[in-house]
Amino acid sequence: MGLGAKDPTTMMREFLREAGGCAVIDGGLATQLEANGADLKDALWSAKCLFTSPDLIRKVHLDYLEAGANILMTASYQATIQGFESRGFSREESEALLQRSVEIAYEARDIFHKRYLKGPQNADKNENAFKRHPILVAASVGSYGAYLADGSEYSGDYGEAVTLETLKDFHRRRLQVLSEAGPDIVAFETIPNKLEAQVYAELLEECNIKIPAWFSFNSKDGINVVSGDSLLECVSIADSCENVVAIGINCTPPRFIHKLILSIRKATNKPILVYPNSGESYDADRKEWVASTDVSDEDFVSYVSRWHEAGASLIGGCCRTTPNTIRAVSRALHKEDDVFKPDGIQI
């Protein structure tokens, strides 16, 4: 199902009802790409695979669908026109790669749905499971800091030279291209500061984007966003956007999530989403994650019911989480349902 309607928030709530009251977001795309052999020590990170190994992206999407994910994040987090052009691609080729990120996710969804409904002997069971497993494709939009690939999406410090207009110029065409590709939702992720939240809010209106969106911030102290800006002020900006259908937190240590959900509830009545990382920290110089307070899948999942009870209705994982994490999250949220796994998906 898509979310194209006059009242996007109502449509999101209907989607959540179809998903059993709480939807499951997928886990770390880059983490799983690396687990399958991809070398992502590159300024483009997972977006590199859009031109080197798109089949691998599709496989990872399918891994997460098998694990019980209701929402697939496209491989466009670090995909930008400017980034592709710096690698020698033309403007047209760069825009095509952005569009391709959405197409690959839809291809995975179509393959998965066909597997659901395959086999007359299980038709009734599969049809019921299909209805319980609605899937949305979310076009991932990473921050300006993600494009810089210097770790500044984890600090929100872009320097005084970067203004609201600088960021608008950077994001505008990318947002238009991704929206034109037809995702179910646009996911603004790992937003590190109030300025970039304002940029997204203004671009949604100025570019007349009709597709629903979500805003997801990151925090390193459980109180503010990583730049030190007020989380409540950031959430208020998102809440004021008519086509923002959910607001929340991602790529933040699990231990901070419960407190952040309670804070977000003070500033919005819209659905709240959380997809934390494993608790590790990112070393921008080495371009790798460093173990610090990471948690096991079992520990991660032990938080899930508490997050749901606190008010989160979309829950998944970010960096360093895997299909095993998401399978456990899905089972924790839908204890009465077995996660449906099609037989031997081939791509």
Tab-separated table of C-alpha atoms in Angstrom:
chain	number	residue	atom	x	y	z
A	1	MET	CA	0.000	0.000	0.000
A	2	GLY	CA	1.053	3.585	-0.493
A	3	LEU	CA	0.379	6.584	1.697
A	4	GLY	CA	-0.918	8.944	-0.985
A	5	ALA	CA	-4.008	10.546	0.503
A	6	LYS	CA	-5.446	13.914	1.498
A	7	ASP	CA	-4.604	13.215	5.125
A	8	PRO	CA	-1.207	11.476	5.175
A	9	THR	CA	-1.123	11.064	8.958
A	10	THR	CA	-4.444	9.214	8.887
A	11	MET	CA	-3.070	6.949	6.181
A	12	MET	CA	0.003	6.241	8.304
A	13	ARG	CA	-2.200	5.265	11.216
A	14	GLU	CA	-4.164	2.925	8.920
A	15	PHE	CA	-0.886	1.379	7.762
A	16	LEU	CA	0.121	0.851	11.383
A	17	ARG	CA	-3.192	-0.875	12.086
A	18	GLU	CA	-2.609	-3.175	9.123
A	19	ALA	CA	0.866	-3.931	10.490
A	20	GLY	CA	-0.605	-5.043	13.794
A	21	GLY	CA	-0.315	-1.773	15.703
A	22	CYS	CA	3.433	-1.293	15.304
A	23	ALA	CA	5.453	-1.428	12.082
A	24	VAL	CA	8.947	-2.842	11.787
A	25	ILE	CA	11.599	-0.742	10.047
A	26	ASP	CA	14.509	-2.613	8.485
A	27	GLY	CA	18.054	-2.616	9.891
A	28	GLY	CA	21.512	-1.529	8.841
A	29	LEU	CA	21.813	-1.641	5.058
A	30	ALA	CA	25.540	-0.965	4.923
A	31	THR	CA	26.165	-3.445	7.738
A	32	GLN	CA	24.508	-6.215	5.763
A	33	LEU	CA	26.105	-5.184	2.464
A	34	GLU	CA	29.505	-5.508	4.147
A	35	ALA	CA	28.498	-8.870	5.611
A	36	ASN	CA	27.874	-9.975	2.023
A	37	GLY	CA	31.317	-8.864	0.886
A	38	ALA	CA	30.877	-5.232	-0.170
A	39	ASP	CA	33.785	-2.852	0.481
A	40	LEU	CA	32.170	0.379	1.675
A	41	LYS	CA	35.211	2.320	2.865
A	42	ASP	CA	34.279	4.991	0.374
A	43	ALA	CA	32.849	8.507	0.476
A	44	LEU	CA	29.664	7.179	-1.127
A	45	TRP	CA	29.330	4.406	1.467
A	46	SER	CA	26.362	2.133	0.671
A	47	ALA	CA	25.422	4.294	-2.338
A	48	LYS	CA	28.507	2.911	-4.074
A	49	CYS	CA	26.630	-0.359	-4.540
A	50	LEU	CA	24.023	1.366	-6.713
A	51	PHE	CA	26.517	1.194	-9.572
A	52	THR	CA	28.821	-1.623	-8.455
A	53	SER	CA	26.407	-4.268	-7.141
A	54	PRO	CA	22.691	-3.369	-7.293
A	55	ASP	CA	21.775	-7.070	-7.065
A	56	LEU	CA	23.403	-7.162	-3.643
A	57	ILE	CA	21.219	-4.269	-2.476
A	58	ARG	CA	18.148	-6.184	-3.641
A	59	LYS	CA	19.331	-9.265	-1.760
A	60	VAL	CA	19.767	-7.298	1.464
A	61	HIS	CA	16.304	-5.760	1.078
A	62	LEU	CA	14.933	-9.294	0.750
A	63	ASP	CA	16.877	-10.407	3.827
A	64	TYR	CA	15.097	-7.734	5.837
A	65	LEU	CA	11.680	-8.548	4.396
A	66	GLU	CA	12.207	-12.194	5.323
A	67	ALA	CA	13.093	-11.025	8.833
A	68	GLY	CA	9.726	-9.279	9.151
A	69	ALA	CA	10.402	-5.672	8.101
A	70	ASN	CA	7.408	-3.586	7.001
A	71	ILE	CA	9.497	-0.649	5.795
A	72	LEU	CA	12.445	-0.809	3.415
A	73	MET	CA	14.925	2.067	3.416
A	74	THR	CA	16.437	2.725	-0.011
A	75	ALA	CA	20.204	2.784	-0.608
A	76	SER	CA	20.161	6.557	-1.074
A	77	TYR	CA	21.239	7.768	2.382
A	78	GLN	CA	24.639	8.861	1.096
A	79	ALA	CA	23.590	9.069	-2.557
A	80	THR	CA	23.771	12.641	-3.814
A	81	ILE	CA	24.027	14.222	-7.236
A	82	GLN	CA	27.138	16.083	-6.107
A	83	GLY	CA	28.729	12.900	-4.782
A	84	PHE	CA	28.104	10.945	-7.969
A	85	GLU	CA	29.335	13.808	-10.137
A	86	SER	CA	32.568	13.869	-8.161
A	87	ARG	CA	33.057	10.266	-9.306
A	88	GLY	CA	32.651	11.177	-12.980
A	89	PHE	CA	28.957	10.536	-13.493
A	90	SER	CA	26.947	13.070	-15.486
A	91	ARG	CA	24.005	14.918	-13.967
A	92	GLU	CA	21.607	12.629	-15.819
A	93	GLU	CA	23.442	9.489	-14.711
A	94	SER	CA	23.527	10.739	-11.114
A	95	GLU	CA	19.788	11.341	-11.091
A	96	ALA	CA	19.200	7.905	-12.622
A	97	LEU	CA	21.159	6.295	-9.789
A	98	LEU	CA	18.952	8.047	-7.237
A	99	GLN	CA	15.866	6.779	-9.037
A	100	ARG	CA	17.373	3.311	-9.216
A	101	SER	CA	17.608	3.148	-5.429
A	102	VAL	CA	13.817	3.328	-5.231
A	103	GLU	CA	13.323	0.879	-8.092
A	104	ILE	CA	15.538	-1.750	-6.444
A	105	ALA	CA	13.497	-1.600	-3.238
A	106	TYR	CA	10.270	-2.018	-5.203
A	107	GLU	CA	11.768	-4.966	-7.059
A	108	ALA	CA	12.559	-6.632	-3.743
A	109	ARG	CA	9.047	-5.986	-2.485
A	110	ASP	CA	7.518	-7.452	-5.659
A	111	ILE	CA	9.683	-10.580	-5.428
A	112	PHE	CA	8.748	-11.011	-1.793
A	113	HIS	CA	5.018	-10.565	-2.432
A	114	LYS	CA	5.086	-13.147	-5.222
A	115	ARG	CA	6.749	-15.591	-2.860
A	116	TYR	CA	4.060	-14.909	-0.264
A	117	LEU	CA	1.252	-15.893	-2.580
A	118	LYS	CA	3.007	-18.836	-4.215
A	119	GLY	CA	1.649	-22.316	-3.674
A	120	PRO	CA	-2.081	-23.252	-3.795
A	121	GLN	CA	-1.678	-25.600	-0.833
A	122	ASN	CA	-0.902	-22.610	1.415
A	123	ALA	CA	-3.055	-20.019	-0.315
A	124	ASP	CA	-5.271	-19.137	2.647
A	125	LYS	CA	-2.380	-19.040	5.105
A	126	ASN	CA	-0.251	-16.956	2.775
A	127	GLU	CA	-3.068	-14.552	1.954
A	128	ASN	CA	-3.640	-13.908	5.656
A	129	ALA	CA	0.082	-13.470	6.250
A	130	PHE	CA	0.268	-11.100	3.286
A	131	LYS	CA	-2.440	-8.909	4.789
A	132	ARG	CA	-0.530	-8.787	8.083
A	133	HIS	CA	2.683	-7.795	6.317
A	134	PRO	CA	2.127	-4.500	4.476
A	135	ILE	CA	5.363	-3.081	3.070
A	136	LEU	CA	6.353	0.517	2.372
A	137	VAL	CA	9.380	1.780	0.476
A	138	ALA	CA	11.010	4.775	2.165
A	139	ALA	CA	13.400	6.926	0.124
A	140	SER	CA	16.291	7.657	2.456
A	141	VAL	CA	17.643	11.217	2.532
A	142	GLY	CA	20.843	11.585	4.514
A	143	SER	CA	22.097	14.877	5.878
A	144	TYR	CA	24.634	17.227	4.335
A	145	GLY	CA	27.109	15.804	6.822
A	146	ALA	CA	26.629	12.340	5.328
A	147	TYR	CA	27.670	13.712	1.924
A	148	LEU	CA	30.763	15.293	3.484
A	149	ALA	CA	31.666	11.822	4.809
A	150	ASP	CA	33.610	13.406	7.648
A	151	GLY	CA	31.392	12.283	10.498
A	152	SER	CA	29.679	15.662	10.831
A	153	GLU	CA	26.242	14.051	10.727
A	154	TYR	CA	27.186	12.911	14.233
A	155	SER	CA	28.052	16.442	15.380
A	156	GLY	CA	25.831	18.732	13.299
A	157	ASP	CA	28.730	21.173	12.990
A	158	TYR	CA	28.856	22.327	9.370
A	159	GLY	CA	30.695	25.579	10.039
A	160	GLU	CA	29.437	29.153	9.752
A	161	ALA	CA	29.773	29.204	5.966
A	162	VAL	CA	26.941	26.693	5.560
A	163	THR	CA	23.639	28.551	5.636
A	164	LEU	CA	20.005	27.640	5.178
A	165	GLU	CA	20.257	28.556	1.498
A	166	THR	CA	23.445	26.485	1.093
A	167	LEU	CA	21.630	23.438	2.367
A	168	LYS	CA	18.520	24.116	0.310
A	169	ASP	CA	20.601	24.292	-2.847
A	170	PHE	CA	22.334	21.055	-1.881
A	171	HIS	CA	19.179	19.042	-1.152
A	172	ARG	CA	16.602	20.508	-3.561
A	173	ARG	CA	17.139	18.524	-6.761
A	174	ARG	CA	17.934	15.318	-4.892
A	175	LEU	CA	14.617	15.561	-3.043
A	176	GLN	CA	12.768	16.218	-6.279
A	177	VAL	CA	14.365	13.251	-8.069
A	178	LEU	CA	13.702	10.834	-5.213
A	179	SER	CA	10.097	12.013	-4.915
A	180	GLU	CA	9.545	11.645	-8.654
A	181	ALA	CA	10.766	8.040	-8.400
A	182	GLY	CA	7.555	7.297	-6.500
A	183	PRO	CA	8.465	5.969	-3.052
A	184	ASP	CA	5.714	5.520	-0.494
A	185	ILE	CA	7.449	7.906	1.877
A	186	VAL	CA	10.507	10.175	2.030
A	187	ALA	CA	12.643	9.477	5.100
A	188	PHE	CA	14.825	12.361	6.263
A	189	GLU	CA	17.305	10.516	8.464
A	190	THR	CA	19.963	11.251	11.065
A	191	ILE	CA	19.087	14.951	11.110
A	192	PRO	CA	21.802	16.483	13.307
A	193	ASN	CA	20.631	20.060	13.803
A	194	LYS	CA	17.709	22.452	13.760
A	195	LEU	CA	18.949	24.216	10.624
A	196	GLU	CA	18.699	21.118	8.449
A	197	ALA	CA	15.256	20.287	9.835
A	198	GLN	CA	14.125	23.766	8.803
A	199	VAL	CA	15.644	23.248	5.358
A	200	TYR	CA	13.690	20.036	4.833
A	201	ALA	CA	10.457	21.607	6.069
A	202	GLU	CA	10.795	24.545	3.687
A	203	LEU	CA	11.794	22.378	0.724
A	204	LEU	CA	8.792	20.106	1.185
A	205	GLU	CA	6.563	23.150	0.758
A	206	GLU	CA	8.594	25.017	-1.874
A	207	CYS	CA	9.005	21.939	-4.085
A	208	ASN	CA	5.350	21.010	-3.600
A	209	ILE	CA	6.261	17.495	-2.491
A	210	LYS	CA	3.063	15.479	-2.145
A	211	ILE	CA	4.618	12.264	-0.865
A	212	PRO	CA	4.423	11.744	2.914
A	213	ALA	CA	7.653	12.186	4.860
A	214	TRP	CA	9.206	11.421	8.194
A	215	PHE	CA	11.846	13.312	10.150
A	216	SER	CA	14.319	11.343	12.249
A	217	PHE	CA	16.935	13.027	14.431
A	218	ASN	CA	19.990	11.674	16.229
A	219	SER	CA	21.212	12.315	19.761
A	220	LYS	CA	24.326	11.508	21.757
A	221	ASP	CA	23.103	12.535	25.206
A	222	GLY	CA	19.446	11.493	25.281
A	223	ILE	CA	18.370	15.122	25.675
A	224	ASN	CA	19.233	17.206	22.615
A	225	VAL	CA	20.060	16.445	18.997
A	226	VAL	CA	23.773	15.884	18.374
A	227	SER	CA	24.488	19.551	17.565
A	228	GLY	CA	23.189	20.573	20.989
A	229	ASP	CA	20.025	22.083	19.488
A	230	SER	CA	16.801	21.504	21.392
A	231	LEU	CA	15.098	18.249	20.419
A	232	LEU	CA	11.709	19.761	21.206
A	233	GLU	CA	12.345	22.665	18.842
A	234	CYS	CA	13.427	20.262	16.108
A	235	VAL	CA	10.371	18.084	16.624
A	236	SER	CA	8.130	21.153	16.523
A	237	ILE	CA	9.476	22.042	13.075
A	238	ALA	CA	8.649	18.559	11.820
A	239	ASP	CA	5.262	18.563	13.523
A	240	SER	CA	4.297	21.744	11.684
A	241	CYS	CA	4.698	20.063	8.270
A	242	GLU	CA	1.392	18.784	6.968
A	243	ASN	CA	2.834	15.817	5.082
A	244	VAL	CA	5.175	14.665	7.849
A	245	VAL	CA	3.533	11.471	9.079
A	246	ALA	CA	6.014	10.336	11.736
A	247	ILE	CA	8.815	11.833	13.813
A	248	GLY	CA	11.547	10.178	15.784
A	249	ILE	CA	15.126	9.111	16.412
A	250	ASN	CA	17.665	6.971	14.612
A	251	CYS	CA	21.368	6.090	14.788
A	252	THR	CA	21.405	6.733	18.522
A	253	PRO	CA	22.493	4.342	21.312
A	254	PRO	CA	19.607	2.187	22.589
A	255	ARG	CA	20.089	3.332	26.179
A	256	PHE	CA	18.852	6.845	25.285
A	257	ILE	CA	15.765	5.889	23.288
A	258	HIS	CA	13.135	5.555	26.026
A	259	LYS	CA	13.828	9.027	27.406
A	260	LEU	CA	13.824	10.516	23.915
A	261	ILE	CA	10.442	8.976	23.088
A	262	LEU	CA	8.954	10.585	26.191
A	263	SER	CA	10.435	13.939	25.151
A	264	ILE	CA	9.101	13.687	21.601
A	265	ARG	CA	5.610	12.937	22.907
A	266	LYS	CA	5.582	16.376	24.508
A	267	ALA	CA	5.873	18.076	21.114
A	268	THR	CA	3.803	15.963	18.737
A	269	ASN	CA	0.799	13.682	18.485
A	270	LYS	CA	2.083	12.137	15.279
A	271	PRO	CA	3.366	8.533	15.256
A	272	ILE	CA	6.827	8.153	16.766
A	273	LEU	CA	9.564	6.085	15.130
A	274	VAL	CA	12.808	4.785	16.606
A	275	TYR	CA	15.572	2.818	14.947
A	276	PRO	CA	18.702	2.969	17.086
A	277	ASN	CA	22.174	1.783	16.216
A	278	SER	CA	23.869	-0.993	18.176
A	279	GLY	CA	25.408	1.472	20.619
A	280	GLU	CA	28.813	1.643	18.911
A	281	SER	CA	30.460	4.925	17.926
A	282	TYR	CA	31.652	5.974	14.465
A	283	ASP	CA	35.285	6.838	13.789
A	284	ALA	CA	35.178	9.286	10.861
A	285	ASP	CA	38.917	9.071	10.181
A	286	ARG	CA	38.988	5.283	9.998
A	287	LYS	CA	35.500	5.152	8.484
A	288	GLU	CA	34.456	2.357	10.777
A	289	TRP	CA	32.381	1.641	13.845
A	290	VAL	CA	34.185	1.190	17.141
A	291	ALA	CA	32.833	-0.970	19.947
A	292	SER	CA	31.946	1.017	23.030
A	293	THR	CA	28.566	0.375	24.598
A	294	ASP	CA	27.175	-1.900	21.907
A	295	VAL	CA	24.476	-4.383	22.861
A	296	SER	CA	23.690	-7.884	21.656
A	297	ASP	CA	20.562	-8.634	19.643
A	298	GLU	CA	19.019	-10.063	22.802
A	299	ASP	CA	19.778	-6.919	24.801
A	300	PHE	CA	18.541	-4.685	21.963
A	301	VAL	CA	15.270	-6.548	21.760
A	302	SER	CA	14.804	-6.384	25.519
A	303	TYR	CA	14.174	-2.652	25.056
A	304	VAL	CA	11.560	-3.050	22.307
A	305	SER	CA	8.429	-3.592	24.405
A	306	ARG	CA	9.394	-0.682	26.617
A	307	TRP	CA	9.826	1.601	23.604
A	308	HIS	CA	6.459	0.525	22.228
A	309	GLU	CA	4.754	1.074	25.575
A	310	ALA	CA	6.363	4.533	25.802
A	311	GLY	CA	4.744	5.518	22.509
A	312	ALA	CA	6.866	4.329	19.581
A	313	SER	CA	4.827	2.746	16.791
A	314	LEU	CA	7.564	2.236	14.190
A	315	ILE	CA	10.626	0.369	15.461
A	316	GLY	CA	13.712	-0.978	13.719
A	317	GLY	CA	17.477	-0.729	13.657
A	318	CYS	CA	20.156	1.476	12.155
A	319	CYS	CA	23.921	1.008	11.840
A	320	ARG	CA	25.368	-2.331	12.994
A	321	THR	CA	21.977	-4.003	13.328
A	322	THR	CA	21.230	-7.011	11.123
A	323	PRO	CA	18.342	-9.160	9.859
A	324	ASN	CA	18.702	-11.195	13.051
A	325	THR	CA	18.066	-8.028	15.050
A	326	ILE	CA	15.018	-7.167	12.969
A	327	ARG	CA	13.653	-10.708	13.157
A	328	ALA	CA	13.854	-10.514	16.932
A	329	VAL	CA	12.229	-7.059	16.954
A	330	SER	CA	9.372	-8.329	14.788
A	331	ARG	CA	8.807	-11.329	17.026
A	332	ALA	CA	8.863	-9.154	20.136
A	333	LEU	CA	6.244	-6.803	18.672
A	334	HIS	CA	4.045	-9.508	17.196
A	335	LYS	CA	4.433	-12.346	19.655
A	336	GLU	CA	1.259	-14.003	18.483
A	337	ASP	CA	2.417	-14.154	14.853
A	338	ASP	CA	5.216	-16.138	13.323
A	339	VAL	CA	7.406	-14.140	10.982
A	340	PHE	CA	6.534	-15.474	7.538
A	341	LYS	CA	9.531	-16.604	5.564
A	342	PRO	CA	9.063	-17.559	1.916
A	343	ASP	CA	10.882	-20.604	0.645
A	344	GLY	CA	14.213	-20.040	-1.079
A	345	ILE	CA	13.916	-16.604	-2.629
A	346	GLN	CA	15.906	-16.412	-5.827
A	347	ILE	CA	16.984	-13.171	-7.408
